[in-house]
């Protein structure tokens, strides 16, 4: 089954919709330059509203490892997603501070980027087209070079995620701008996206078999 991450949630109504749809993950953005940024206090409030079993992922960009570890170890988030230029040494340092899972995001533009993703010290990797939430896809043919499970991000919508799931068979799909209207999460689009992923899992593309 393809896991789903609904990223950039910032309001109680977003959490209410997520609780109804039951994705495996939701994302809270802690990068101050992002339009989806939320502070620690709001994250605590939203996490309390989240149904147990849905894991909260904190998205950070070149943040102090001590700060990320504090968020993880206090239970404000369950996992951390690193969306900056974090090095292998940075990830090793963070692993020494917490035993919670880490996801490293990679902007995929070339085979060199794929090699870096394959070599990541993070528990999981996320493959994106840009800095996150850009609404654009990348060349999926490059994914022929990947040799480990991955979160697929970048321009996914209810309209194209079916083909992505059936063709690429990612471990998980991650969506943010594709479930928004005017910069805010849209309940109808969130529902359509989750429905499309679940349907793609149940109905393989013609000529293919389900995994």
mmCIF file of C-alpha atoms in Angstrom:
data_model
loop_
_atom_site.group_PDB
_atom_site.id
_atom_site.type_symbol
_atom_site.label_atom_id
_atom_site.label_comp_id
_atom_site.label_asym_id
_atom_site.label_seq_id
_atom_site.Cartn_x
_atom_site.Cartn_y
_atom_site.Cartn_z
ATOM 1 C CA UNK A 1 0.000 0.000 0.000
ATOM 2 C CA UNK A 2 1.288 3.445 -0.912
ATOM 3 C CA UNK A 3 1.638 5.678 2.127
ATOM 4 C CA UNK A 4 0.313 9.240 1.986
ATOM 5 C CA UNK A 5 1.734 12.430 3.481
ATOM 6 C CA UNK A 6 -0.416 15.565 3.497
ATOM 7 C CA UNK A 7 2.076 18.363 4.089
ATOM 8 C CA UNK A 8 1.820 21.968 5.192
ATOM 9 C CA UNK A 9 -1.214 21.612 7.471
ATOM 10 C CA UNK A 10 -1.695 24.717 9.580
ATOM 11 C CA UNK A 11 -5.303 24.905 10.845
ATOM 12 C CA UNK A 12 -7.517 22.767 13.084
ATOM 13 C CA UNK A 13 -9.855 22.213 10.141
ATOM 14 C CA UNK A 14 -6.927 20.730 8.179
ATOM 15 C CA UNK A 15 -6.334 18.259 10.995
ATOM 16 C CA UNK A 16 -10.040 17.441 11.139
ATOM 17 C CA UNK A 17 -9.978 16.545 7.449
ATOM 18 C CA UNK A 18 -6.802 14.511 7.854
ATOM 19 C CA UNK A 19 -8.312 12.589 10.758
ATOM 20 C CA UNK A 20 -11.217 11.656 8.517
ATOM 21 C CA UNK A 21 -9.011 10.646 5.556
ATOM 22 C CA UNK A 22 -6.417 8.799 7.665
ATOM 23 C CA UNK A 23 -3.163 9.397 5.755
ATOM 24 C CA UNK A 24 -0.108 7.793 7.292
ATOM 25 C CA UNK A 25 1.618 11.170 7.747
ATOM 26 C CA UNK A 26 0.878 14.881 8.014
ATOM 27 C CA UNK A 27 3.499 17.594 7.731
ATOM 28 C CA UNK A 28 4.081 20.726 9.814
ATOM 29 C CA UNK A 29 6.410 23.288 8.238
ATOM 30 C CA UNK A 30 8.877 24.955 10.600
ATOM 31 C CA UNK A 31 10.791 26.886 7.922
ATOM 32 C CA UNK A 32 10.128 30.602 8.662
ATOM 33 C CA UNK A 33 10.407 31.667 5.010
ATOM 34 C CA UNK A 34 7.580 29.339 3.976
ATOM 35 C CA UNK A 35 4.030 30.586 3.595
ATOM 36 C CA UNK A 36 2.988 27.387 5.406
ATOM 37 C CA UNK A 37 5.145 28.093 8.451
ATOM 38 C CA UNK A 38 3.732 27.383 11.901
ATOM 39 C CA UNK A 39 5.391 28.001 15.255
ATOM 40 C CA UNK A 40 5.997 25.568 18.079
ATOM 41 C CA UNK A 41 2.868 26.525 20.007
ATOM 42 C CA UNK A 42 0.575 25.967 17.024
ATOM 43 C CA UNK A 43 2.266 22.650 16.289
ATOM 44 C CA UNK A 44 1.582 21.480 19.834
ATOM 45 C CA UNK A 45 -2.098 22.397 19.463
ATOM 46 C CA UNK A 46 -2.442 20.666 16.094
ATOM 47 C CA UNK A 47 -0.609 17.545 17.266
ATOM 48 C CA UNK A 48 -3.046 17.175 20.169
ATOM 49 C CA UNK A 49 -5.928 17.202 17.697
ATOM 50 C CA UNK A 50 -4.342 14.559 15.474
ATOM 51 C CA UNK A 51 -5.721 11.033 15.609
ATOM 52 C CA UNK A 52 -3.225 8.565 17.132
ATOM 53 C CA UNK A 53 -1.620 6.497 14.410
ATOM 54 C CA UNK A 54 -1.131 9.421 12.018
ATOM 55 C CA UNK A 55 2.485 10.494 12.330
ATOM 56 C CA UNK A 56 3.391 14.186 12.424
ATOM 57 C CA UNK A 57 6.445 15.108 10.349
ATOM 58 C CA UNK A 58 8.246 18.368 11.053
ATOM 59 C CA UNK A 59 9.777 20.025 7.988
ATOM 60 C CA UNK A 60 12.992 21.977 8.661
ATOM 61 C CA UNK A 61 15.510 23.845 6.504
ATOM 62 C CA UNK A 62 19.080 23.926 7.830
ATOM 63 C CA UNK A 63 17.859 24.153 11.421
ATOM 64 C CA UNK A 64 20.058 23.685 14.481
ATOM 65 C CA UNK A 65 20.117 19.907 15.171
ATOM 66 C CA UNK A 66 19.558 20.571 18.870
ATOM 67 C CA UNK A 67 16.274 22.317 18.101
ATOM 68 C CA UNK A 68 15.060 19.511 15.834
ATOM 69 C CA UNK A 69 15.996 16.889 18.402
ATOM 70 C CA UNK A 70 14.052 18.797 21.073
ATOM 71 C CA UNK A 71 10.927 18.805 18.901
ATOM 72 C CA UNK A 72 11.299 15.079 18.302
ATOM 73 C CA UNK A 73 12.201 13.986 21.797
ATOM 74 C CA UNK A 74 9.369 16.002 23.366
ATOM 75 C CA UNK A 75 6.784 14.403 21.062
ATOM 76 C CA UNK A 76 5.754 17.592 19.279
ATOM 77 C CA UNK A 77 6.531 15.690 16.069
ATOM 78 C CA UNK A 78 7.205 12.024 15.358
ATOM 79 C CA UNK A 79 9.643 12.419 12.464
ATOM 80 C CA UNK A 80 11.785 15.191 10.993
ATOM 81 C CA UNK A 81 12.105 16.058 7.308
ATOM 82 C CA UNK A 82 15.300 17.874 6.334
ATOM 83 C CA UNK A 83 14.673 20.116 3.347
ATOM 84 C CA UNK A 84 17.829 22.206 3.168
ATOM 85 C CA UNK A 85 21.472 21.448 2.395
ATOM 86 C CA UNK A 86 22.045 19.186 5.379
ATOM 87 C CA UNK A 87 25.256 17.154 5.099
ATOM 88 C CA UNK A 88 26.002 13.564 6.039
ATOM 89 C CA UNK A 89 27.779 14.814 9.173
ATOM 90 C CA UNK A 90 24.720 16.883 10.090
ATOM 91 C CA UNK A 91 22.491 13.817 9.854
ATOM 92 C CA UNK A 92 24.920 11.729 11.896
ATOM 93 C CA UNK A 93 24.908 14.449 14.560
ATOM 94 C CA UNK A 94 21.117 14.514 14.616
ATOM 95 C CA UNK A 95 20.968 10.725 14.850
ATOM 96 C CA UNK A 96 23.182 10.963 17.939
ATOM 97 C CA UNK A 97 20.681 13.340 19.554
ATOM 98 C CA UNK A 98 17.483 11.394 18.833
ATOM 99 C CA UNK A 99 16.352 7.938 17.792
ATOM 100 C CA UNK A 100 13.339 9.279 15.902
ATOM 101 C CA UNK A 101 13.228 8.734 12.113
ATOM 102 C CA UNK A 102 14.701 11.301 9.733
ATOM 103 C CA UNK A 103 13.682 11.984 6.142
ATOM 104 C CA UNK A 104 16.126 13.796 3.859
ATOM 105 C CA UNK A 105 14.695 15.653 0.874
ATOM 106 C CA UNK A 106 16.522 15.912 -2.448
ATOM 107 C CA UNK A 107 15.886 18.201 -5.379
ATOM 108 C CA UNK A 108 16.098 15.898 -8.392
ATOM 109 C CA UNK A 109 17.610 17.468 -11.508
ATOM 110 C CA UNK A 110 20.226 14.938 -12.630
ATOM 111 C CA UNK A 111 21.666 11.459 -12.095
ATOM 112 C CA UNK A 112 24.105 13.040 -9.617
ATOM 113 C CA UNK A 113 21.168 13.997 -7.409
ATOM 114 C CA UNK A 114 19.909 10.424 -7.542
ATOM 115 C CA UNK A 115 23.309 9.122 -6.449
ATOM 116 C CA UNK A 116 23.287 11.504 -3.481
ATOM 117 C CA UNK A 117 19.798 10.317 -2.505
ATOM 118 C CA UNK A 118 20.853 6.676 -2.671
ATOM 119 C CA UNK A 119 23.784 7.418 -0.362
ATOM 120 C CA UNK A 120 21.827 9.392 2.254
ATOM 121 C CA UNK A 121 22.334 8.512 5.920
ATOM 122 C CA UNK A 122 18.714 9.423 6.693
ATOM 123 C CA UNK A 123 16.187 6.708 7.510
ATOM 124 C CA UNK A 124 14.085 7.732 4.507
ATOM 125 C CA UNK A 125 14.483 9.956 1.474
ATOM 126 C CA UNK A 126 12.067 12.287 -0.287
ATOM 127 C CA UNK A 127 12.498 13.162 -3.950
ATOM 128 C CA UNK A 128 11.197 16.572 -4.999
ATOM 129 C CA UNK A 129 11.424 19.032 -7.857
ATOM 130 C CA UNK A 130 12.447 22.042 -5.787
ATOM 131 C CA UNK A 131 12.594 23.487 -2.308
ATOM 132 C CA UNK A 132 9.158 22.078 -1.426
ATOM 133 C CA UNK A 133 5.592 23.080 -2.219
ATOM 134 C CA UNK A 134 6.467 24.404 -5.673
ATOM 135 C CA UNK A 135 3.716 22.520 -7.494
ATOM 136 C CA UNK A 136 6.031 21.315 -10.271
ATOM 137 C CA UNK A 137 7.131 17.807 -11.209
ATOM 138 C CA UNK A 138 10.582 16.543 -12.189
ATOM 139 C CA UNK A 139 11.706 14.036 -14.811
ATOM 140 C CA UNK A 140 10.432 10.752 -13.388
ATOM 141 C CA UNK A 141 12.720 8.820 -15.761
ATOM 142 C CA UNK A 142 15.564 9.671 -13.402
ATOM 143 C CA UNK A 143 13.922 7.405 -10.829
ATOM 144 C CA UNK A 144 15.251 4.396 -12.718
ATOM 145 C CA UNK A 145 18.481 5.094 -10.791
ATOM 146 C CA UNK A 146 16.958 4.879 -7.310
ATOM 147 C CA UNK A 147 17.738 1.758 -5.289
ATOM 148 C CA UNK A 148 15.862 2.388 -2.034
ATOM 149 C CA UNK A 149 12.265 3.193 -1.007
ATOM 150 C CA UNK A 150 11.326 6.857 -1.327
ATOM 151 C CA UNK A 151 8.684 9.501 -0.748
ATOM 152 C CA UNK A 152 7.658 11.003 -4.101
ATOM 153 C CA UNK A 153 6.888 14.734 -4.073
ATOM 154 C CA UNK A 154 6.775 17.600 -6.537
ATOM 155 C CA UNK A 155 3.672 18.692 -8.392
ATOM 156 C CA UNK A 156 1.452 15.791 -7.378
ATOM 157 C CA UNK A 157 -2.311 16.264 -7.654
ATOM 158 C CA UNK A 158 -5.388 14.071 -7.673
ATOM 159 C CA UNK A 159 -5.108 14.164 -11.473
ATOM 160 C CA UNK A 160 -1.573 12.785 -11.839
ATOM 161 C CA UNK A 161 -0.972 10.762 -8.687
ATOM 162 C CA UNK A 162 -2.765 7.701 -10.047
ATOM 163 C CA UNK A 163 -0.213 7.378 -12.851
ATOM 164 C CA UNK A 164 2.641 8.065 -10.430
ATOM 165 C CA UNK A 165 1.573 5.315 -8.040
ATOM 166 C CA UNK A 166 0.888 2.723 -10.713
ATOM 167 C CA UNK A 167 4.030 3.466 -12.745
ATOM 168 C CA UNK A 168 6.641 4.280 -10.119
ATOM 169 C CA UNK A 169 5.339 2.380 -7.083
ATOM 170 C CA UNK A 170 6.853 4.780 -4.526
ATOM 171 C CA UNK A 171 6.883 3.945 -0.842
ATOM 172 C CA UNK A 172 4.885 7.108 -0.192
ATOM 173 C CA UNK A 173 3.519 10.181 -1.953
ATOM 174 C CA UNK A 174 3.786 13.684 -0.506
ATOM 175 C CA UNK A 175 1.499 16.557 -1.464
ATOM 176 C CA UNK A 176 1.147 20.181 -0.399
ATOM 177 C CA UNK A 177 0.280 22.746 -3.092
ATOM 178 C CA UNK A 178 -1.715 20.102 -4.976
ATOM 179 C CA UNK A 179 -4.326 20.078 -2.198
ATOM 180 C CA UNK A 180 -4.607 23.858 -1.839
ATOM 181 C CA UNK A 181 -6.831 26.645 -3.098
ATOM 182 C CA UNK A 182 -5.549 30.200 -2.712
ATOM 183 C CA UNK A 183 -2.737 29.030 -0.452
ATOM 184 C CA UNK A 184 -4.916 27.144 2.024
ATOM 185 C CA UNK A 185 -5.654 23.451 2.304
ATOM 186 C CA UNK A 186 -8.839 22.516 0.459
ATOM 187 C CA UNK A 187 -10.927 19.724 1.994
ATOM 188 C CA UNK A 188 -12.272 18.607 -1.386
ATOM 189 C CA UNK A 189 -8.814 18.433 -2.944
ATOM 190 C CA UNK A 190 -7.421 16.590 0.070
ATOM 191 C CA UNK A 191 -10.224 14.048 -0.229
ATOM 192 C CA UNK A 192 -9.772 13.663 -3.980
ATOM 193 C CA UNK A 193 -6.028 13.111 -3.605
ATOM 194 C CA UNK A 194 -6.327 10.424 -0.935
ATOM 195 C CA UNK A 195 -9.132 8.729 -2.868
ATOM 196 C CA UNK A 196 -7.003 8.679 -6.031
ATOM 197 C CA UNK A 197 -4.038 7.097 -4.254
ATOM 198 C CA UNK A 198 -6.155 4.412 -2.601
ATOM 199 C CA UNK A 199 -7.886 3.634 -5.906
ATOM 200 C CA UNK A 200 -4.533 3.395 -7.711
ATOM 201 C CA UNK A 201 -3.352 0.850 -5.150
ATOM 202 C CA UNK A 202 -6.459 -1.236 -5.689
ATOM 203 C CA UNK A 203 -6.533 -1.052 -9.491
ATOM 204 C CA UNK A 204 -3.154 -1.615 -11.187
ATOM 205 C CA UNK A 205 -2.410 -0.039 -14.546
ATOM 206 C CA UNK A 206 -3.382 -2.284 -17.465
ATOM 207 C CA UNK A 207 -0.637 -4.794 -18.163
ATOM 208 C CA UNK A 208 0.778 -4.575 -14.653
ATOM 209 C CA UNK A 209 0.121 -6.547 -11.500
ATOM 210 C CA UNK A 210 -0.326 -5.203 -8.031
ATOM 211 C CA UNK A 211 2.697 -5.365 -5.772
#
